[in-house]
PDB file of C-alpha atoms in Angstrom:
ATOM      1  CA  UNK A 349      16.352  16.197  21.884  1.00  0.00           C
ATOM      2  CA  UNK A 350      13.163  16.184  19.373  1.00  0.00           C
ATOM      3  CA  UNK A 351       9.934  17.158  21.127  1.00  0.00           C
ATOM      4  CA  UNK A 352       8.132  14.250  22.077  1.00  0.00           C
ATOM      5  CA  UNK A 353      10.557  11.843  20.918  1.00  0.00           C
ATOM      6  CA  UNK A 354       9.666   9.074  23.368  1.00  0.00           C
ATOM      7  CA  UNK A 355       6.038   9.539  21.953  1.00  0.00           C
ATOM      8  CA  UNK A 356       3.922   6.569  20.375  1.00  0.00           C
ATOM      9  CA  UNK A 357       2.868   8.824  17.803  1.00  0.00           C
ATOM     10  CA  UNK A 358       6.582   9.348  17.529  1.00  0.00           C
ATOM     11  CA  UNK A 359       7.707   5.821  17.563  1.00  0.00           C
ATOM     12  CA  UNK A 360       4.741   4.421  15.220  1.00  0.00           C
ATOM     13  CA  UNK A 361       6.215   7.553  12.914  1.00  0.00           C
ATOM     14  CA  UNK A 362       9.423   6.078  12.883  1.00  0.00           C
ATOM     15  CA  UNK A 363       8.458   2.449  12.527  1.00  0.00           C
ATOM     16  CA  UNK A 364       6.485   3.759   9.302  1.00  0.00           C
ATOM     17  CA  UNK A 365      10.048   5.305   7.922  1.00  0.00           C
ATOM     18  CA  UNK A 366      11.872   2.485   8.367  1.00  0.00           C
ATOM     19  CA  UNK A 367       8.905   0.076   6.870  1.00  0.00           C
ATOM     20  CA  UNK A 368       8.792   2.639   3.481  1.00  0.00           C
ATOM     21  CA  UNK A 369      12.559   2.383   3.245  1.00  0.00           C
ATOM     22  CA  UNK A 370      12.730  -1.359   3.145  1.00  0.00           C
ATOM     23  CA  UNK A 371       9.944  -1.392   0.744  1.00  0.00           C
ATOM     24  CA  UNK A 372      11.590   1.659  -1.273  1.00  0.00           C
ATOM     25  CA  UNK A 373      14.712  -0.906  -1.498  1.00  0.00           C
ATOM     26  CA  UNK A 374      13.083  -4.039  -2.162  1.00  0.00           C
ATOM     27  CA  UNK A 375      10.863  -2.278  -4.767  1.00  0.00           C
ATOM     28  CA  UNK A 376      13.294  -0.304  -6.428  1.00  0.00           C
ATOM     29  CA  UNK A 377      14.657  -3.386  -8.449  1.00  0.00           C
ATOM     30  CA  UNK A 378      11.332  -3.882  -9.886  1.00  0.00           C
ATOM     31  CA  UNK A 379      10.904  -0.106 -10.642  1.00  0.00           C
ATOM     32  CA  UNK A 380       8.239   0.546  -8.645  1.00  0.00           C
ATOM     33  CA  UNK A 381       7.497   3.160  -5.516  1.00  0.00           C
ATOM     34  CA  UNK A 382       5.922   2.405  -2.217  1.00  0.00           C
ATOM     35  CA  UNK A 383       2.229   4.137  -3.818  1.00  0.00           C
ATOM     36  CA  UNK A 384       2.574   1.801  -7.140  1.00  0.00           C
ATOM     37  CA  UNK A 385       3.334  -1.531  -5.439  1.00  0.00           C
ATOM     38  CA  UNK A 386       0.317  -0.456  -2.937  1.00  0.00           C
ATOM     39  CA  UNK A 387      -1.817   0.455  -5.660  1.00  0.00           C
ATOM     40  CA  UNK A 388      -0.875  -2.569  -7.501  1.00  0.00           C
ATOM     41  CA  UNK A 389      -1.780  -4.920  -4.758  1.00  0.00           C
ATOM     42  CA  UNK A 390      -5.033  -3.036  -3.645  1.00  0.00           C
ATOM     43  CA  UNK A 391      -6.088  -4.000  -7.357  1.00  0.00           C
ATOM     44  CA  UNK A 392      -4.628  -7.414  -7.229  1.00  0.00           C
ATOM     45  CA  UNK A 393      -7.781  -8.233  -4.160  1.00  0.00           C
ATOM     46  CA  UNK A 394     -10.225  -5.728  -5.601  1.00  0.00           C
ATOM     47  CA  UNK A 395     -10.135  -6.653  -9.283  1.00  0.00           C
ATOM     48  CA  UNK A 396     -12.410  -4.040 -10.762  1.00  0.00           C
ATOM     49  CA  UNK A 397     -12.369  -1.538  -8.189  1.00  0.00           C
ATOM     50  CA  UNK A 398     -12.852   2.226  -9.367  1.00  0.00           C
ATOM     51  CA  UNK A 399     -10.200   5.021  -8.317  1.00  0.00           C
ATOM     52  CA  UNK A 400     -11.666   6.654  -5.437  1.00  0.00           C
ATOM     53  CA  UNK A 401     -11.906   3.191  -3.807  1.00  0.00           C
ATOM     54  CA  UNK A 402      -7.798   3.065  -4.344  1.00  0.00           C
ATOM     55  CA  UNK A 403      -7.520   6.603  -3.283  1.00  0.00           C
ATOM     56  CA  UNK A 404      -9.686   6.082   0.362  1.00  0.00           C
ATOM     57  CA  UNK A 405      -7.191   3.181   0.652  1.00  0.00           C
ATOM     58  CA  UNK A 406      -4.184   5.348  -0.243  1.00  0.00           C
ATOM     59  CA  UNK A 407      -5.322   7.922   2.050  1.00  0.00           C
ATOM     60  CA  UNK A 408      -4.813  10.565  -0.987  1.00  0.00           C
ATOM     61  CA  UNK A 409      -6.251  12.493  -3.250  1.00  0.00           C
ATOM     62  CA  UNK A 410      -8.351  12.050  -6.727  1.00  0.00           C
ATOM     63  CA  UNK A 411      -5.023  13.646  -8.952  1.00  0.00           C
ATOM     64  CA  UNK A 412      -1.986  12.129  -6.939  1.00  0.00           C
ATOM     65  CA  UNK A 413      -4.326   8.279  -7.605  1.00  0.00           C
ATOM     66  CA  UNK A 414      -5.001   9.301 -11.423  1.00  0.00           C
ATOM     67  CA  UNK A 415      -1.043  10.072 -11.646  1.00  0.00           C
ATOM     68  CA  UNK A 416      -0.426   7.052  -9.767  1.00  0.00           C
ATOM     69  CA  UNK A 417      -2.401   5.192 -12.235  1.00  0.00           C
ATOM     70  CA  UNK A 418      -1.394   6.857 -15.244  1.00  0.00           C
ATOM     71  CA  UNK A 419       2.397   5.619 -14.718  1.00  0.00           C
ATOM     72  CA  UNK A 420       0.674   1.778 -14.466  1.00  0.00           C
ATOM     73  CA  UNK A 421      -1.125   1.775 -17.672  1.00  0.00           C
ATOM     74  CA  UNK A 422       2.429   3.307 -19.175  1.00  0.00           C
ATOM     75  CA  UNK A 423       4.049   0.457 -17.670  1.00  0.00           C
ATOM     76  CA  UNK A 424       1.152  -1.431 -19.181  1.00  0.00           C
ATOM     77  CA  UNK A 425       0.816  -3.212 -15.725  1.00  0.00           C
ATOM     78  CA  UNK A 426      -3.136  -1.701 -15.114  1.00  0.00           C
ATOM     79  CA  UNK A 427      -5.641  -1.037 -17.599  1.00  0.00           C
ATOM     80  CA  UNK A 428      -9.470   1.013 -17.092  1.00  0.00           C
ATOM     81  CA  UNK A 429     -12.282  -0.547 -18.757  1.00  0.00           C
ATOM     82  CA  UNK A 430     -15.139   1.658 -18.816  1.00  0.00           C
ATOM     83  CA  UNK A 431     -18.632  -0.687 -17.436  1.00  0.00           C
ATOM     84  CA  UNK A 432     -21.576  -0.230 -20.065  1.00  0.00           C
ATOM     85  CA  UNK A 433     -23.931  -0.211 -17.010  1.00  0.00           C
ATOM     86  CA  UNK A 434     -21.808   3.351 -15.620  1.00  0.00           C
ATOM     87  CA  UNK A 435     -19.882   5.233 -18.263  1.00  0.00           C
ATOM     88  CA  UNK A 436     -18.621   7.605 -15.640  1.00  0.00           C
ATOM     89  CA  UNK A 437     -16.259   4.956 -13.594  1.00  0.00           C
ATOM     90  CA  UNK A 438     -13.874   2.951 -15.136  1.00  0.00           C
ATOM     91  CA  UNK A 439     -12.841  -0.068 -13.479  1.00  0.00           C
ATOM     92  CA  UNK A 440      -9.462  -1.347 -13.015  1.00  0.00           C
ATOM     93  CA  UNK A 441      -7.527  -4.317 -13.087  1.00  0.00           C
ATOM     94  CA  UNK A 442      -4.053  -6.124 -13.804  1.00  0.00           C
ATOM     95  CA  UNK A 443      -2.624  -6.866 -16.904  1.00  0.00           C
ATOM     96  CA  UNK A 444      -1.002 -10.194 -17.216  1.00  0.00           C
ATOM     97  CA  UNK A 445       2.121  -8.501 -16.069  1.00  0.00           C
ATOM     98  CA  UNK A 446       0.687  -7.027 -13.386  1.00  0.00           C
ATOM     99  CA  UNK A 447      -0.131  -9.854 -12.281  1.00  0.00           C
ATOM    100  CA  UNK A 448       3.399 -11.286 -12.383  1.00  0.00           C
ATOM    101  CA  UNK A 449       5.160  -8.456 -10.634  1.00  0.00           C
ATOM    102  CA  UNK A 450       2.413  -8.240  -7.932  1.00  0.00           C
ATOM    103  CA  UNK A 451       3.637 -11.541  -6.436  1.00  0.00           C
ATOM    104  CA  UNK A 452       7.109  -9.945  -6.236  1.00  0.00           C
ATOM    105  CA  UNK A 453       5.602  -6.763  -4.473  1.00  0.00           C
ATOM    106  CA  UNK A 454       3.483  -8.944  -1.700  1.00  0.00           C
ATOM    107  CA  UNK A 455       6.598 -10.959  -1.625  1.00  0.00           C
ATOM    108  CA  UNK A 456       8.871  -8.029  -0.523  1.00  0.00           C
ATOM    109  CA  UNK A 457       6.145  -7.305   2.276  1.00  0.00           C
ATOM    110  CA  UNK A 458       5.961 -10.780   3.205  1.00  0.00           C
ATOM    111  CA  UNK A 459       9.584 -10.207   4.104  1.00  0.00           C
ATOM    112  CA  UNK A 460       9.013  -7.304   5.891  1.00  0.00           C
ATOM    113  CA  UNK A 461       6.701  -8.950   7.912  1.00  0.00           C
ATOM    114  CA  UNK A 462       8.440 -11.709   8.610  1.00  0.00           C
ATOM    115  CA  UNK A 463      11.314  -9.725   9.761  1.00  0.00           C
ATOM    116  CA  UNK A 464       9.222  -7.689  12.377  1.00  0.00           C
ATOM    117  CA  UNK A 465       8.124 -10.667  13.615  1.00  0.00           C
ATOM    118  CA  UNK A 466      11.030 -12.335  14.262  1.00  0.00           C
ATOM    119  CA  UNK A 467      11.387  -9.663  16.647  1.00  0.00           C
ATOM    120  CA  UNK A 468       9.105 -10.112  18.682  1.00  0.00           C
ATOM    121  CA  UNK A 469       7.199 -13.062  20.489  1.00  0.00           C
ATOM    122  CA  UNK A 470       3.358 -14.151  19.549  1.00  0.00           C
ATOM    123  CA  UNK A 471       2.077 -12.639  22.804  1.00  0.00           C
ATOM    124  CA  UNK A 472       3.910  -9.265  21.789  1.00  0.00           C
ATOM    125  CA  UNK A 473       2.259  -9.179  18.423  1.00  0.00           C
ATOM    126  CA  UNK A 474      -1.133 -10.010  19.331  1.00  0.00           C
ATOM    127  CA  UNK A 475      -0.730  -7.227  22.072  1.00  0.00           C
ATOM    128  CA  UNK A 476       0.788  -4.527  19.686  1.00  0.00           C
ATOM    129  CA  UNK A 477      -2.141  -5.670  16.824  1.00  0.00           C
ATOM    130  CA  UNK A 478      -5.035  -5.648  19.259  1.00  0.00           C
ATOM    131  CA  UNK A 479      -4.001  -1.728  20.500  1.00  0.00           C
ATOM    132  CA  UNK A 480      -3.373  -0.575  16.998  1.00  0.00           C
ATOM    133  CA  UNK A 481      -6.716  -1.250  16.085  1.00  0.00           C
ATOM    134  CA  UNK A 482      -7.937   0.623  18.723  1.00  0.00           C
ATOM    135  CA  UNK A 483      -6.426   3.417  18.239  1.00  0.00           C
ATOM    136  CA  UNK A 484      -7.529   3.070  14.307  1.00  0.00           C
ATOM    137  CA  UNK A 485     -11.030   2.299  15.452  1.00  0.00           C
ATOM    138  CA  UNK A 486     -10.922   5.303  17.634  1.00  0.00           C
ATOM    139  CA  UNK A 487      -9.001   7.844  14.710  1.00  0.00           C
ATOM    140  CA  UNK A 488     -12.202   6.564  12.021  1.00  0.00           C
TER     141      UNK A 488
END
């Protein structure tokens, strides 16, 4: 028996594997990982944003974001455009096919979501939602 197994920390822990696998899956067609797809829709609803907006989002550092980054502008789905008014952040956004494969990555969490729910009822989820952001209020 694991330590703590029947934990919520424990349980939200393993909800979170099982969520990044069925992403992982879903994703892996469109050869992307769970960080890209993330990053990649983060920038879809922030066009513009700079890096260490995407990286407090992420919840990781300055390099692991710039890596993250670097393998979107290879697969020409990002590009940086550096503002006249501040030379010293570059802003980012989707290329056109960015733009295209985003709607396949909020797709594949659509499904995701739509398979949780099916689980359980309204009342469940508006219970579950309403102490989860609690306890994120109460982690900020």
């Amino acid at each position: 028996m694991i330590l703590g197994e029947n934990e919520l920390s424990e349980k939200i822990y393993r909800l979170s594997l099982l969520q990044q696998d069925y992403i992982s899956k879903r994703l892996k067609g469109i050869h992307l990982n769970v960080l890209q797809a993330k990053s990649l829709n983060y920038v879809s609803v922030n066009s513009g944003t700079i890096q260490k907006d995407l990286a407090n989002y992420l919840g990781k550092q300055n390099a692991t974001v710039t890596n993250i980054l670097k393998e979107l502008e290879k697969k020409q789905l990002i590009y940086r455009e550096i503002p006249k008014d501040n030379e010293r952040q570059k802003k980012i956004f989707l290329t056109s096919g960015g733009e295209q494969l985003v709607g396949e990555v909020q797709q594949a969490f659509a499904d995701l979501n739509r398979e949780m729910e099916q689980i359980i009822s309204a009342k469940e989820k508006a219970q579950i939602i309403a102490g989860l952001e609690r306890l994120i209020a109460d982690f900020k």
